[in-house]
PDB file of C-alpha atoms in Angstrom:
ATOM      1  CA  UNK A 173     -27.581 131.369-102.254  1.00 44.00           C
ATOM      2  CA  UNK A 174     -30.840 133.318-101.988  1.00 45.00           C
ATOM      3  CA  UNK A 175     -30.363 133.526 -98.192  1.00 46.00           C
ATOM      4  CA  UNK A 176     -26.849 134.880 -98.653  1.00 47.00           C
ATOM      5  CA  UNK A 177     -28.085 137.521-101.092  1.00 42.00           C
ATOM      6  CA  UNK A 178     -30.834 138.608 -98.667  1.00 50.00           C
ATOM      7  CA  UNK A 179     -28.350 138.860 -95.785  1.00 55.00           C
ATOM      8  CA  UNK A 180     -25.897 140.883 -97.909  1.00 58.00           C
ATOM      9  CA  UNK A 181     -28.632 143.468 -98.676  1.00 73.00           C
ATOM     10  CA  UNK A 182     -29.648 143.977 -95.036  1.00 82.00           C
ATOM     11  CA  UNK A 183     -29.160 147.393 -93.472  1.00 88.00           C
ATOM     12  CA  UNK A 184     -28.779 147.710 -89.708  1.00 91.00           C
ATOM     13  CA  UNK A 185     -30.065 150.584 -87.594  1.00 91.00           C
ATOM     14  CA  UNK A 186     -29.164 151.472 -84.008  1.00 92.00           C
ATOM     15  CA  UNK A 187     -31.907 151.914 -81.426  1.00 90.00           C
ATOM     16  CA  UNK A 188     -31.953 155.484 -80.033  1.00 91.00           C
ATOM     17  CA  UNK A 189     -31.214 155.991 -76.354  1.00 90.00           C
ATOM     18  CA  UNK A 190     -34.477 157.891 -76.059  1.00 88.00           C
ATOM     19  CA  UNK A 191     -37.483 158.720 -78.293  1.00 89.00           C
ATOM     20  CA  UNK A 192     -37.110 162.335 -77.140  1.00 91.00           C
ATOM     21  CA  UNK A 193     -34.963 164.380 -79.603  1.00 90.00           C
ATOM     22  CA  UNK A 194     -33.874 166.747 -76.818  1.00 92.00           C
ATOM     23  CA  UNK A 195     -32.530 163.842 -74.731  1.00 92.00           C
ATOM     24  CA  UNK A 196     -30.765 162.503 -77.830  1.00 92.00           C
ATOM     25  CA  UNK A 197     -29.145 165.926 -78.354  1.00 94.00           C
ATOM     26  CA  UNK A 198     -27.925 166.029 -74.748  1.00 94.00           C
ATOM     27  CA  UNK A 199     -26.373 162.554 -75.174  1.00 93.00           C
ATOM     28  CA  UNK A 200     -24.864 163.669 -78.516  1.00 95.00           C
ATOM     29  CA  UNK A 201     -23.159 166.648 -76.854  1.00 95.00           C
ATOM     30  CA  UNK A 202     -21.945 164.433 -73.982  1.00 94.00           C
ATOM     31  CA  UNK A 203     -20.509 161.819 -76.389  1.00 94.00           C
ATOM     32  CA  UNK A 204     -18.889 164.501 -78.543  1.00 95.00           C
ATOM     33  CA  UNK A 205     -17.282 166.192 -75.525  1.00 95.00           C
ATOM     34  CA  UNK A 206     -16.015 162.858 -74.179  1.00 93.00           C
ATOM     35  CA  UNK A 207     -14.636 161.927 -77.588  1.00 95.00           C
ATOM     36  CA  UNK A 208     -12.809 165.256 -78.030  1.00 95.00           C
ATOM     37  CA  UNK A 209     -11.455 165.051 -74.463  1.00 93.00           C
ATOM     38  CA  UNK A 210     -10.235 161.517 -75.101  1.00 92.00           C
ATOM     39  CA  UNK A 211      -8.581 162.527 -78.381  1.00 93.00           C
ATOM     40  CA  UNK A 212      -6.836 165.556 -76.886  1.00 91.00           C
ATOM     41  CA  UNK A 213      -5.717 163.729 -73.721  1.00 89.00           C
ATOM     42  CA  UNK A 214      -4.313 160.674 -75.472  1.00 91.00           C
ATOM     43  CA  UNK A 215      -2.764 162.743 -78.277  1.00 92.00           C
ATOM     44  CA  UNK A 216      -1.071 164.927 -75.658  1.00 87.00           C
ATOM     45  CA  UNK A 217       0.445 161.875 -73.944  1.00 88.00           C
ATOM     46  CA  UNK A 218       1.607 160.352 -77.245  1.00 90.00           C
ATOM     47  CA  UNK A 219       3.135 163.598 -78.568  1.00 89.00           C
ATOM     48  CA  UNK A 220       4.755 164.449 -75.209  1.00 86.00           C
ATOM     49  CA  UNK A 221       6.478 161.055 -75.040  1.00 87.00           C
ATOM     50  CA  UNK A 222       7.614 161.422 -78.658  1.00 88.00           C
ATOM     51  CA  UNK A 223       9.148 164.905 -78.357  1.00 86.00           C
ATOM     52  CA  UNK A 224      10.682 164.681 -74.858  1.00 83.00           C
ATOM     53  CA  UNK A 225      13.885 162.617 -74.917  1.00 84.00           C
ATOM     54  CA  UNK A 226      13.797 162.037 -71.148  1.00 82.00           C
ATOM     55  CA  UNK A 227      10.675 159.908 -71.714  1.00 83.00           C
ATOM     56  CA  UNK A 228      12.270 157.662 -74.338  1.00 88.00           C
ATOM     57  CA  UNK A 229      12.155 154.589 -72.110  1.00 89.00           C
ATOM     58  CA  UNK A 230      10.256 151.291 -72.522  1.00 91.00           C
ATOM     59  CA  UNK A 231       7.566 152.270 -69.990  1.00 88.00           C
ATOM     60  CA  UNK A 232       6.681 155.475 -71.855  1.00 88.00           C
ATOM     61  CA  UNK A 233       7.036 153.761 -75.231  1.00 93.00           C
ATOM     62  CA  UNK A 234       4.252 151.375 -74.226  1.00 93.00           C
ATOM     63  CA  UNK A 235       2.226 154.206 -72.661  1.00 89.00           C
ATOM     64  CA  UNK A 236       2.417 156.253 -75.884  1.00 91.00           C
ATOM     65  CA  UNK A 237       1.331 153.251 -77.927  1.00 94.00           C
ATOM     66  CA  UNK A 238      -1.558 152.637 -75.524  1.00 92.00           C
ATOM     67  CA  UNK A 239      -2.634 156.253 -76.049  1.00 92.00           C
ATOM     68  CA  UNK A 240      -2.527 155.823 -79.848  1.00 94.00           C
ATOM     69  CA  UNK A 241      -4.535 152.590 -79.577  1.00 94.00           C
ATOM     70  CA  UNK A 242      -7.147 154.410 -77.489  1.00 92.00           C
ATOM     71  CA  UNK A 243      -7.469 157.108 -80.177  1.00 94.00           C
ATOM     72  CA  UNK A 244      -8.161 154.577 -82.942  1.00 95.00           C
ATOM     73  CA  UNK A 245     -10.301 152.458 -80.580  1.00 91.00           C
ATOM     74  CA  UNK A 246     -12.764 155.263 -79.832  1.00 93.00           C
ATOM     75  CA  UNK A 247     -12.605 156.564 -83.412  1.00 94.00           C
ATOM     76  CA  UNK A 248     -13.826 153.210 -84.736  1.00 93.00           C
ATOM     77  CA  UNK A 249     -17.119 153.771 -82.879  1.00 93.00           C
ATOM     78  CA  UNK A 250     -17.766 157.447 -82.288  1.00 93.00           C
ATOM     79  CA  UNK A 251     -18.514 158.906 -85.775  1.00 92.00           C
ATOM     80  CA  UNK A 252     -21.315 156.425 -86.499  1.00 92.00           C
ATOM     81  CA  UNK A 253     -22.651 156.713 -82.932  1.00 93.00           C
ATOM     82  CA  UNK A 254     -22.815 160.519 -83.226  1.00 93.00           C
ATOM     83  CA  UNK A 255     -24.529 160.328 -86.629  1.00 92.00           C
ATOM     84  CA  UNK A 256     -27.177 157.999 -85.195  1.00 92.00           C
ATOM     85  CA  UNK A 257     -27.780 160.232 -82.209  1.00 92.00           C
ATOM     86  CA  UNK A 258     -28.467 163.174 -84.522  1.00 91.00           C
ATOM     87  CA  UNK A 259     -30.703 161.152 -86.864  1.00 90.00           C
ATOM     88  CA  UNK A 260     -32.658 159.456 -84.044  1.00 87.00           C
ATOM     89  CA  UNK A 261     -31.336 156.049 -85.120  1.00 84.00           C
ATOM     90  CA  UNK A 262     -32.177 156.511 -88.805  1.00 88.00           C
ATOM     91  CA  UNK A 263     -28.601 156.347 -90.115  1.00 88.00           C
ATOM     92  CA  UNK A 264     -28.233 152.910 -91.747  1.00 90.00           C
ATOM     93  CA  UNK A 265     -25.106 150.759 -91.753  1.00 92.00           C
ATOM     94  CA  UNK A 266     -24.615 147.926 -94.222  1.00 91.00           C
ATOM     95  CA  UNK A 267     -23.705 144.446 -93.062  1.00 90.00           C
ATOM     96  CA  UNK A 268     -20.214 145.032 -94.508  1.00 92.00           C
ATOM     97  CA  UNK A 269     -19.890 148.317 -92.634  1.00 92.00           C
ATOM     98  CA  UNK A 270     -21.098 146.689 -89.428  1.00 93.00           C
ATOM     99  CA  UNK A 271     -18.599 143.844 -89.838  1.00 93.00           C
ATOM    100  CA  UNK A 272     -15.775 146.303 -90.526  1.00 95.00           C
ATOM    101  CA  UNK A 273     -16.581 148.307 -87.393  1.00 95.00           C
ATOM    102  CA  UNK A 274     -16.770 145.133 -85.310  1.00 94.00           C
ATOM    103  CA  UNK A 275     -13.446 143.891 -86.680  1.00 95.00           C
ATOM    104  CA  UNK A 276     -11.542 147.085 -85.854  1.00 95.00           C
ATOM    105  CA  UNK A 277     -13.206 147.494 -82.463  1.00 92.00           C
ATOM    106  CA  UNK A 278     -12.310 143.924 -81.387  1.00 92.00           C
ATOM    107  CA  UNK A 279      -8.865 144.154 -83.016  1.00 95.00           C
ATOM    108  CA  UNK A 280      -7.920 147.370 -81.212  1.00 94.00           C
ATOM    109  CA  UNK A 281      -9.619 146.342 -77.951  1.00 90.00           C
ATOM    110  CA  UNK A 282      -7.831 142.972 -77.976  1.00 90.00           C
ATOM    111  CA  UNK A 283      -4.480 144.629 -78.673  1.00 94.00           C
ATOM    112  CA  UNK A 284      -5.234 147.055 -75.823  1.00 91.00           C
ATOM    113  CA  UNK A 285      -5.778 144.183 -73.358  1.00 89.00           C
ATOM    114  CA  UNK A 286      -2.582 142.401 -74.440  1.00 92.00           C
ATOM    115  CA  UNK A 287      -0.592 145.648 -74.239  1.00 92.00           C
ATOM    116  CA  UNK A 288      -1.715 146.140 -70.624  1.00 89.00           C
ATOM    117  CA  UNK A 289      -0.207 142.716 -69.849  1.00 91.00           C
ATOM    118  CA  UNK A 290       3.010 143.758 -71.621  1.00 93.00           C
ATOM    119  CA  UNK A 291       3.126 146.931 -69.503  1.00 90.00           C
ATOM    120  CA  UNK A 292       2.770 144.817 -66.345  1.00 89.00           C
ATOM    121  CA  UNK A 293       5.716 142.693 -67.507  1.00 92.00           C
ATOM    122  CA  UNK A 294       7.745 145.875 -68.072  1.00 91.00           C
ATOM    123  CA  UNK A 295       7.041 147.044 -64.488  1.00 88.00           C
ATOM    124  CA  UNK A 296       7.885 143.565 -63.180  1.00 90.00           C
ATOM    125  CA  UNK A 297      11.325 143.662 -64.815  1.00 91.00           C
ATOM    126  CA  UNK A 298      11.939 147.290 -63.762  1.00 88.00           C
ATOM    127  CA  UNK A 299      11.158 146.681 -60.080  1.00 86.00           C
ATOM    128  CA  UNK A 300      12.267 143.080 -59.576  1.00 87.00           C
ATOM    129  CA  UNK A 301      15.377 143.166 -61.799  1.00 89.00           C
ATOM    130  CA  UNK A 302      16.430 146.841 -61.913  1.00 87.00           C
ATOM    131  CA  UNK A 303      20.093 146.145 -62.724  1.00 88.00           C
ATOM    132  CA  UNK A 304      19.238 143.971 -65.726  1.00 91.00           C
ATOM    133  CA  UNK A 305      16.309 146.139 -66.869  1.00 91.00           C
ATOM    134  CA  UNK A 306      18.003 147.933 -69.782  1.00 90.00           C
ATOM    135  CA  UNK A 307      19.551 144.664 -70.933  1.00 92.00           C
ATOM    136  CA  UNK A 308      16.279 142.694 -70.839  1.00 92.00           C
ATOM    137  CA  UNK A 309      13.931 145.422 -72.091  1.00 93.00           C
ATOM    138  CA  UNK A 310      15.877 146.266 -75.229  1.00 93.00           C
ATOM    139  CA  UNK A 311      14.241 148.418 -77.891  1.00 93.00           C
ATOM    140  CA  UNK A 312      14.030 145.447 -80.239  1.00 95.00           C
ATOM    141  CA  UNK A 313      12.098 143.475 -77.593  1.00 95.00           C
ATOM    142  CA  UNK A 314       9.797 146.454 -76.955  1.00 95.00           C
ATOM    143  CA  UNK A 315       8.958 146.703 -80.656  1.00 96.00           C
ATOM    144  CA  UNK A 316       8.422 142.926 -80.860  1.00 96.00           C
ATOM    145  CA  UNK A 317       6.066 143.019 -77.858  1.00 95.00           C
ATOM    146  CA  UNK A 318       4.121 145.915 -79.381  1.00 96.00           C
ATOM    147  CA  UNK A 319       3.834 144.184 -82.763  1.00 96.00           C
ATOM    148  CA  UNK A 320       2.888 140.963 -80.955  1.00 96.00           C
ATOM    149  CA  UNK A 321       0.020 142.783 -79.218  1.00 95.00           C
ATOM    150  CA  UNK A 322      -1.311 143.956 -82.587  1.00 96.00           C
ATOM    151  CA  UNK A 323      -0.934 140.512 -84.163  1.00 96.00           C
ATOM    152  CA  UNK A 324      -2.787 138.829 -81.290  1.00 93.00           C
ATOM    153  CA  UNK A 325      -5.548 141.441 -81.539  1.00 93.00           C
ATOM    154  CA  UNK A 326      -5.849 140.731 -85.265  1.00 95.00           C
ATOM    155  CA  UNK A 327      -5.888 136.947 -84.759  1.00 92.00           C
ATOM    156  CA  UNK A 328      -8.644 137.393 -82.166  1.00 90.00           C
ATOM    157  CA  UNK A 329     -10.782 139.774 -84.200  1.00 92.00           C
ATOM    158  CA  UNK A 330     -10.793 138.151 -87.632  1.00 93.00           C
ATOM    159  CA  UNK A 331     -12.222 134.709 -86.690  1.00 90.00           C
ATOM    160  CA  UNK A 332     -14.777 136.207 -84.272  1.00 90.00           C
ATOM    161  CA  UNK A 333     -16.059 138.639 -86.899  1.00 92.00           C
ATOM    162  CA  UNK A 334     -16.273 135.883 -89.512  1.00 91.00           C
ATOM    163  CA  UNK A 335     -18.009 133.597 -86.992  1.00 89.00           C
ATOM    164  CA  UNK A 336     -20.768 136.102 -86.272  1.00 90.00           C
ATOM    165  CA  UNK A 337     -21.358 137.286 -89.829  1.00 90.00           C
ATOM    166  CA  UNK A 338     -21.735 133.737 -91.104  1.00 88.00           C
ATOM    167  CA  UNK A 339     -25.128 133.835 -89.360  1.00 88.00           C
ATOM    168  CA  UNK A 340     -28.213 134.686 -91.435  1.00 88.00           C
ATOM    169  CA  UNK A 341     -29.953 137.990 -90.646  1.00 86.00           C
ATOM    170  CA  UNK A 342     -33.537 138.715 -91.587  1.00 77.00           C
ATOM    171  CA  UNK A 343     -36.549 140.641 -90.303  1.00 69.00           C
ATOM    172  CA  UNK A 344     -35.507 142.576 -87.191  1.00 72.00           C
ATOM    173  CA  UNK A 345     -32.504 144.730 -88.086  1.00 85.00           C
ATOM    174  CA  UNK A 346     -32.472 147.184 -85.153  1.00 87.00           C
ATOM    175  CA  UNK A 347     -29.337 146.781 -83.038  1.00 90.00           C
ATOM    176  CA  UNK A 348     -30.003 147.513 -79.367  1.00 89.00           C
ATOM    177  CA  UNK A 349     -26.689 149.344 -79.026  1.00 89.00           C
ATOM    178  CA  UNK A 350     -24.801 152.373 -80.345  1.00 91.00           C
ATOM    179  CA  UNK A 351     -22.225 150.320 -82.298  1.00 92.00           C
ATOM    180  CA  UNK A 352     -21.910 146.830 -83.796  1.00 92.00           C
ATOM    181  CA  UNK A 353     -21.018 144.922 -80.641  1.00 89.00           C
ATOM    182  CA  UNK A 354     -20.856 141.125 -80.907  1.00 88.00           C
ATOM    183  CA  UNK A 355     -23.589 140.089 -78.410  1.00 86.00           C
ATOM    184  CA  UNK A 356     -26.006 142.760 -79.693  1.00 87.00           C
ATOM    185  CA  UNK A 357     -25.552 141.779 -83.362  1.00 90.00           C
ATOM    186  CA  UNK A 358     -25.754 138.060 -82.586  1.00 88.00           C
ATOM    187  CA  UNK A 359     -29.179 138.566 -80.968  1.00 86.00           C
ATOM    188  CA  UNK A 360     -30.557 139.656 -84.364  1.00 89.00           C
ATOM    189  CA  UNK A 361     -29.665 136.417 -86.158  1.00 88.00           C
ATOM    190  CA  UNK A 362     -32.601 134.354 -87.383  1.00 86.00           C
ATOM    191  CA  UNK A 363     -30.892 131.051 -86.551  1.00 84.00           C
ATOM    192  CA  UNK A 364     -29.765 129.072 -83.526  1.00 83.00           C
ATOM    193  CA  UNK A 365     -26.790 130.969 -82.049  1.00 84.00           C
ATOM    194  CA  UNK A 366     -26.011 128.578 -79.178  1.00 85.00           C
ATOM    195  CA  UNK A 367     -22.765 127.341 -80.769  1.00 85.00           C
ATOM    196  CA  UNK A 368     -21.690 130.890 -81.646  1.00 84.00           C
ATOM    197  CA  UNK A 369     -22.450 132.154 -78.121  1.00 85.00           C
ATOM    198  CA  UNK A 370     -20.451 129.290 -76.607  1.00 85.00           C
ATOM    199  CA  UNK A 371     -17.525 129.957 -78.938  1.00 84.00           C
ATOM    200  CA  UNK A 372     -17.624 133.690 -78.128  1.00 85.00           C
ATOM    201  CA  UNK A 373     -17.683 132.948 -74.397  1.00 85.00           C
ATOM    202  CA  UNK A 374     -14.761 130.473 -74.566  1.00 86.00           C
ATOM    203  CA  UNK A 375     -12.602 132.752 -76.735  1.00 84.00           C
ATOM    204  CA  UNK A 376     -13.404 135.796 -74.579  1.00 85.00           C
ATOM    205  CA  UNK A 377     -12.591 133.856 -71.408  1.00 86.00           C
ATOM    206  CA  UNK A 378      -9.207 132.737 -72.765  1.00 85.00           C
ATOM    207  CA  UNK A 379      -8.330 136.171 -74.165  1.00 84.00           C
ATOM    208  CA  UNK A 380      -9.243 137.966 -70.929  1.00 86.00           C
ATOM    209  CA  UNK A 381      -8.089 135.396 -68.360  1.00 88.00           C
ATOM    210  CA  UNK A 382      -4.577 134.715 -69.725  1.00 88.00           C
ATOM    211  CA  UNK A 383      -3.398 138.382 -69.830  1.00 89.00           C
ATOM    212  CA  UNK A 384      -5.157 139.113 -66.521  1.00 88.00           C
ATOM    213  CA  UNK A 385      -3.461 136.094 -64.911  1.00 90.00           C
ATOM    214  CA  UNK A 386      -0.066 137.283 -66.178  1.00 90.00           C
ATOM    215  CA  UNK A 387      -0.787 140.782 -64.851  1.00 89.00           C
ATOM    216  CA  UNK A 388      -1.825 139.372 -61.455  1.00 89.00           C
ATOM    217  CA  UNK A 389       1.273 137.160 -61.188  1.00 91.00           C
ATOM    218  CA  UNK A 390       3.509 140.090 -62.171  1.00 89.00           C
ATOM    219  CA  UNK A 391       2.004 142.281 -59.457  1.00 87.00           C
ATOM    220  CA  UNK A 392       2.373 139.628 -56.779  1.00 89.00           C
ATOM    221  CA  UNK A 393       6.127 139.638 -57.430  1.00 89.00           C
ATOM    222  CA  UNK A 394       6.119 143.440 -57.745  1.00 86.00           C
ATOM    223  CA  UNK A 395       4.408 143.921 -54.369  1.00 86.00           C
ATOM    224  CA  UNK A 396       6.862 141.554 -52.694  1.00 87.00           C
ATOM    225  CA  UNK A 397       9.756 143.504 -54.218  1.00 85.00           C
ATOM    226  CA  UNK A 398       8.265 146.882 -53.199  1.00 83.00           C
ATOM    227  CA  UNK A 399       7.855 145.754 -49.579  1.00 81.00           C
ATOM    228  CA  UNK A 400      11.552 144.870 -49.522  1.00 81.00           C
ATOM    229  CA  UNK A 401      12.597 148.403 -50.527  1.00 77.00           C
ATOM    230  CA  UNK A 402      14.016 150.055 -47.417  1.00 77.00           C
ATOM    231  CA  UNK A 403      13.411 153.723 -48.139  1.00 77.00           C
ATOM    232  CA  UNK A 404       9.866 155.074 -47.898  1.00 76.00           C
ATOM    233  CA  UNK A 405      10.523 157.352 -50.885  1.00 74.00           C
ATOM    234  CA  UNK A 406      11.611 154.389 -53.014  1.00 70.00           C
ATOM    235  CA  UNK A 407       8.507 152.419 -52.064  1.00 75.00           C
ATOM    236  CA  UNK A 408       6.296 155.411 -52.839  1.00 76.00           C
ATOM    237  CA  UNK A 409       7.869 155.958 -56.250  1.00 72.00           C
ATOM    238  CA  UNK A 410       7.628 152.281 -57.196  1.00 71.00           C
ATOM    239  CA  UNK A 411       4.028 152.081 -56.044  1.00 74.00           C
ATOM    240  CA  UNK A 412       2.968 155.269 -57.871  1.00 71.00           C
ATOM    241  CA  UNK A 413       4.188 153.922 -61.237  1.00 69.00           C
ATOM    242  CA  UNK A 414       2.250 150.688 -60.666  1.00 76.00           C
ATOM    243  CA  UNK A 415      -0.960 152.012 -59.126  1.00 76.00           C
ATOM    244  CA  UNK A 416      -1.891 153.950 -62.260  1.00 74.00           C
ATOM    245  CA  UNK A 417      -1.519 150.799 -64.348  1.00 76.00           C
ATOM    246  CA  UNK A 418      -3.589 148.762 -61.868  1.00 81.00           C
ATOM    247  CA  UNK A 419      -6.440 151.303 -62.030  1.00 80.00           C
ATOM    248  CA  UNK A 420      -6.479 151.176 -65.842  1.00 81.00           C
ATOM    249  CA  UNK A 421      -6.423 147.339 -65.801  1.00 84.00           C
ATOM    250  CA  UNK A 422      -9.363 147.206 -63.377  1.00 83.00           C
ATOM    251  CA  UNK A 423     -11.420 149.566 -65.549  1.00 82.00           C
ATOM    252  CA  UNK A 424     -10.630 147.847 -68.848  1.00 82.00           C
ATOM    253  CA  UNK A 425     -10.871 144.232 -67.756  1.00 85.00           C
ATOM    254  CA  UNK A 426     -13.803 144.810 -65.394  1.00 84.00           C
ATOM    255  CA  UNK A 427     -16.070 146.348 -68.050  1.00 80.00           C
ATOM    256  CA  UNK A 428     -14.987 143.940 -70.810  1.00 83.00           C
ATOM    257  CA  UNK A 429     -15.543 140.908 -68.580  1.00 82.00           C
ATOM    258  CA  UNK A 430     -19.029 142.145 -67.683  1.00 80.00           C
ATOM    259  CA  UNK A 431     -20.006 142.342 -71.373  1.00 78.00           C
ATOM    260  CA  UNK A 432     -18.379 139.223 -72.793  1.00 81.00           C
ATOM    261  CA  UNK A 433     -18.324 136.822 -69.844  1.00 80.00           C
ATOM    262  CA  UNK A 434     -21.897 137.295 -68.636  1.00 75.00           C
ATOM    263  CA  UNK A 435     -24.158 134.298 -69.389  1.00 70.00           C
ATOM    264  CA  UNK A 436     -26.213 134.921 -72.547  1.00 64.00           C
ATOM    265  CA  UNK A 437     -29.435 134.196 -70.637  1.00 59.00           C
ATOM    266  CA  UNK A 438     -28.742 137.108 -68.275  1.00 64.00           C
ATOM    267  CA  UNK A 439     -27.544 139.495 -71.010  1.00 66.00           C
ATOM    268  CA  UNK A 440     -29.302 142.846 -70.686  1.00 74.00           C
ATOM    269  CA  UNK A 441     -29.079 145.031 -73.820  1.00 75.00           C
ATOM    270  CA  UNK A 442     -29.752 148.173 -71.796  1.00 79.00           C
ATOM    271  CA  UNK A 443     -27.087 147.394 -69.190  1.00 81.00           C
ATOM    272  CA  UNK A 444     -24.673 146.304 -71.934  1.00 79.00           C
ATOM    273  CA  UNK A 445     -25.102 149.651 -73.635  1.00 86.00           C
ATOM    274  CA  UNK A 446     -24.466 151.577 -70.404  1.00 84.00           C
ATOM    275  CA  UNK A 447     -21.338 149.566 -69.502  1.00 84.00           C
ATOM    276  CA  UNK A 448     -20.080 149.966 -73.080  1.00 86.00           C
ATOM    277  CA  UNK A 449     -20.204 153.753 -72.651  1.00 87.00           C
ATOM    278  CA  UNK A 450     -17.774 153.338 -69.743  1.00 85.00           C
ATOM    279  CA  UNK A 451     -15.090 151.418 -71.621  1.00 82.00           C
ATOM    280  CA  UNK A 452     -15.524 153.096 -75.019  1.00 87.00           C
ATOM    281  CA  UNK A 453     -15.736 156.722 -73.865  1.00 88.00           C
ATOM    282  CA  UNK A 454     -14.930 157.149 -70.167  1.00 86.00           C
ATOM    283  CA  UNK A 455     -11.943 154.765 -69.847  1.00 85.00           C
ATOM    284  CA  UNK A 456     -10.034 156.384 -72.764  1.00 87.00           C
ATOM    285  CA  UNK A 457     -10.517 159.748 -71.008  1.00 86.00           C
ATOM    286  CA  UNK A 458      -9.377 158.428 -67.636  1.00 82.00           C
ATOM    287  CA  UNK A 459      -6.269 156.638 -68.951  1.00 80.00           C
ATOM    288  CA  UNK A 460      -4.193 159.778 -69.708  1.00 79.00           C
ATOM    289  CA  UNK A 461      -5.518 161.480 -66.565  1.00 77.00           C
ATOM    290  CA  UNK A 462      -4.627 158.515 -64.342  1.00 74.00           C
ATOM    291  CA  UNK A 463      -1.149 158.117 -65.817  1.00 71.00           C
ATOM    292  CA  UNK A 464      -0.335 161.826 -65.753  1.00 68.00           C
ATOM    293  CA  UNK A 465      -1.592 162.330 -62.184  1.00 60.00           C
ATOM    294  CA  UNK A 466       0.079 159.202 -60.763  1.00 60.00           C
ATOM    295  CA  UNK A 467       3.372 159.510 -62.678  1.00 67.00           C
ATOM    296  CA  UNK A 468       5.711 162.261 -61.491  1.00 69.00           C
ATOM    297  CA  UNK A 469       8.000 162.298 -64.548  1.00 71.00           C
ATOM    298  CA  UNK A 470       5.152 162.606 -67.032  1.00 72.00           C
ATOM    299  CA  UNK A 471       3.390 165.160 -64.845  1.00 71.00           C
ATOM    300  CA  UNK A 472       6.532 167.329 -64.660  1.00 73.00           C
ATOM    301  CA  UNK A 473       7.077 167.182 -68.424  1.00 72.00           C
ATOM    302  CA  UNK A 474       3.434 168.108 -69.109  1.00 71.00           C
ATOM    303  CA  UNK A 475       3.635 170.969 -66.611  1.00 72.00           C
ATOM    304  CA  UNK A 476       6.753 172.347 -68.336  1.00 72.00           C
ATOM    305  CA  UNK A 477       5.104 172.054 -71.738  1.00 63.00           C
ATOM    306  CA  UNK A 478       2.016 173.942 -70.546  1.00 63.00           C
ATOM    307  CA  UNK A 479       4.159 176.752 -69.097  1.00 65.00           C
ATOM    308  CA  UNK A 480       5.672 177.356 -72.543  1.00 62.00           C
ATOM    309  CA  UNK A 481       2.200 178.231 -73.826  1.00 55.00           C
TER     310      UNK A 481
END
């Protein structure tokens, strides 16, 4: 009981990127600009899909929801990260606050990964079964798939967060990161974490490998179907709608796999922090850019909207 009380009173701090305040300020401005760019880009995609009736299709429904997920995903991390950059790592976070941030980050990130698999399934049906597409991808199924993504993200996040915060924390309370990431927090535990690391690795492998396998299988069938399209214009259009999704999948799954599937013995806090910047700040910026540049319909609608201003 005494150990539990001590753990509950612990405050975590985040290690600064640099001991130099000027460097910290430069990073603060960079993070803030990336965050605002991500918010504006994803909000633009979500609002555009909502207000333009020509985009009320399953593909854009999922794209809009992905944009909303990205907004909440980055917002679960950025405010605390910015506060710590300004305070040189002196802004404390309670163990409850750290657990809450971890829960929402894993919840939204897990839902994001599952939703990318759902979007691959949508493209598979659209290209391989175009005549049955509207019948198969009904609005009720789209909503069910979206809700299912959120439920799976929740079922992933809750047990992992509980697993990690059952560990006792004492002494060193400086997290070598800019948010409460699972490997970084687990390294602070004053107990044997071998079982927890193994459990994290197994769960991460299952959660990442199953959706990625489904995405890969979908795109094998999609590529076969695209090669059978006779017109060059038809092949180009089909490929352009898929290539943007493939780029986003590679960014998301590549960075996440590097963090959560690397052996614990080779885990580098510094490298983990750098890679985390990519998938927490840069990927949410690139997603709306990639989709808008590679998708003609969305690009045309955005161009028309900008002309009105």
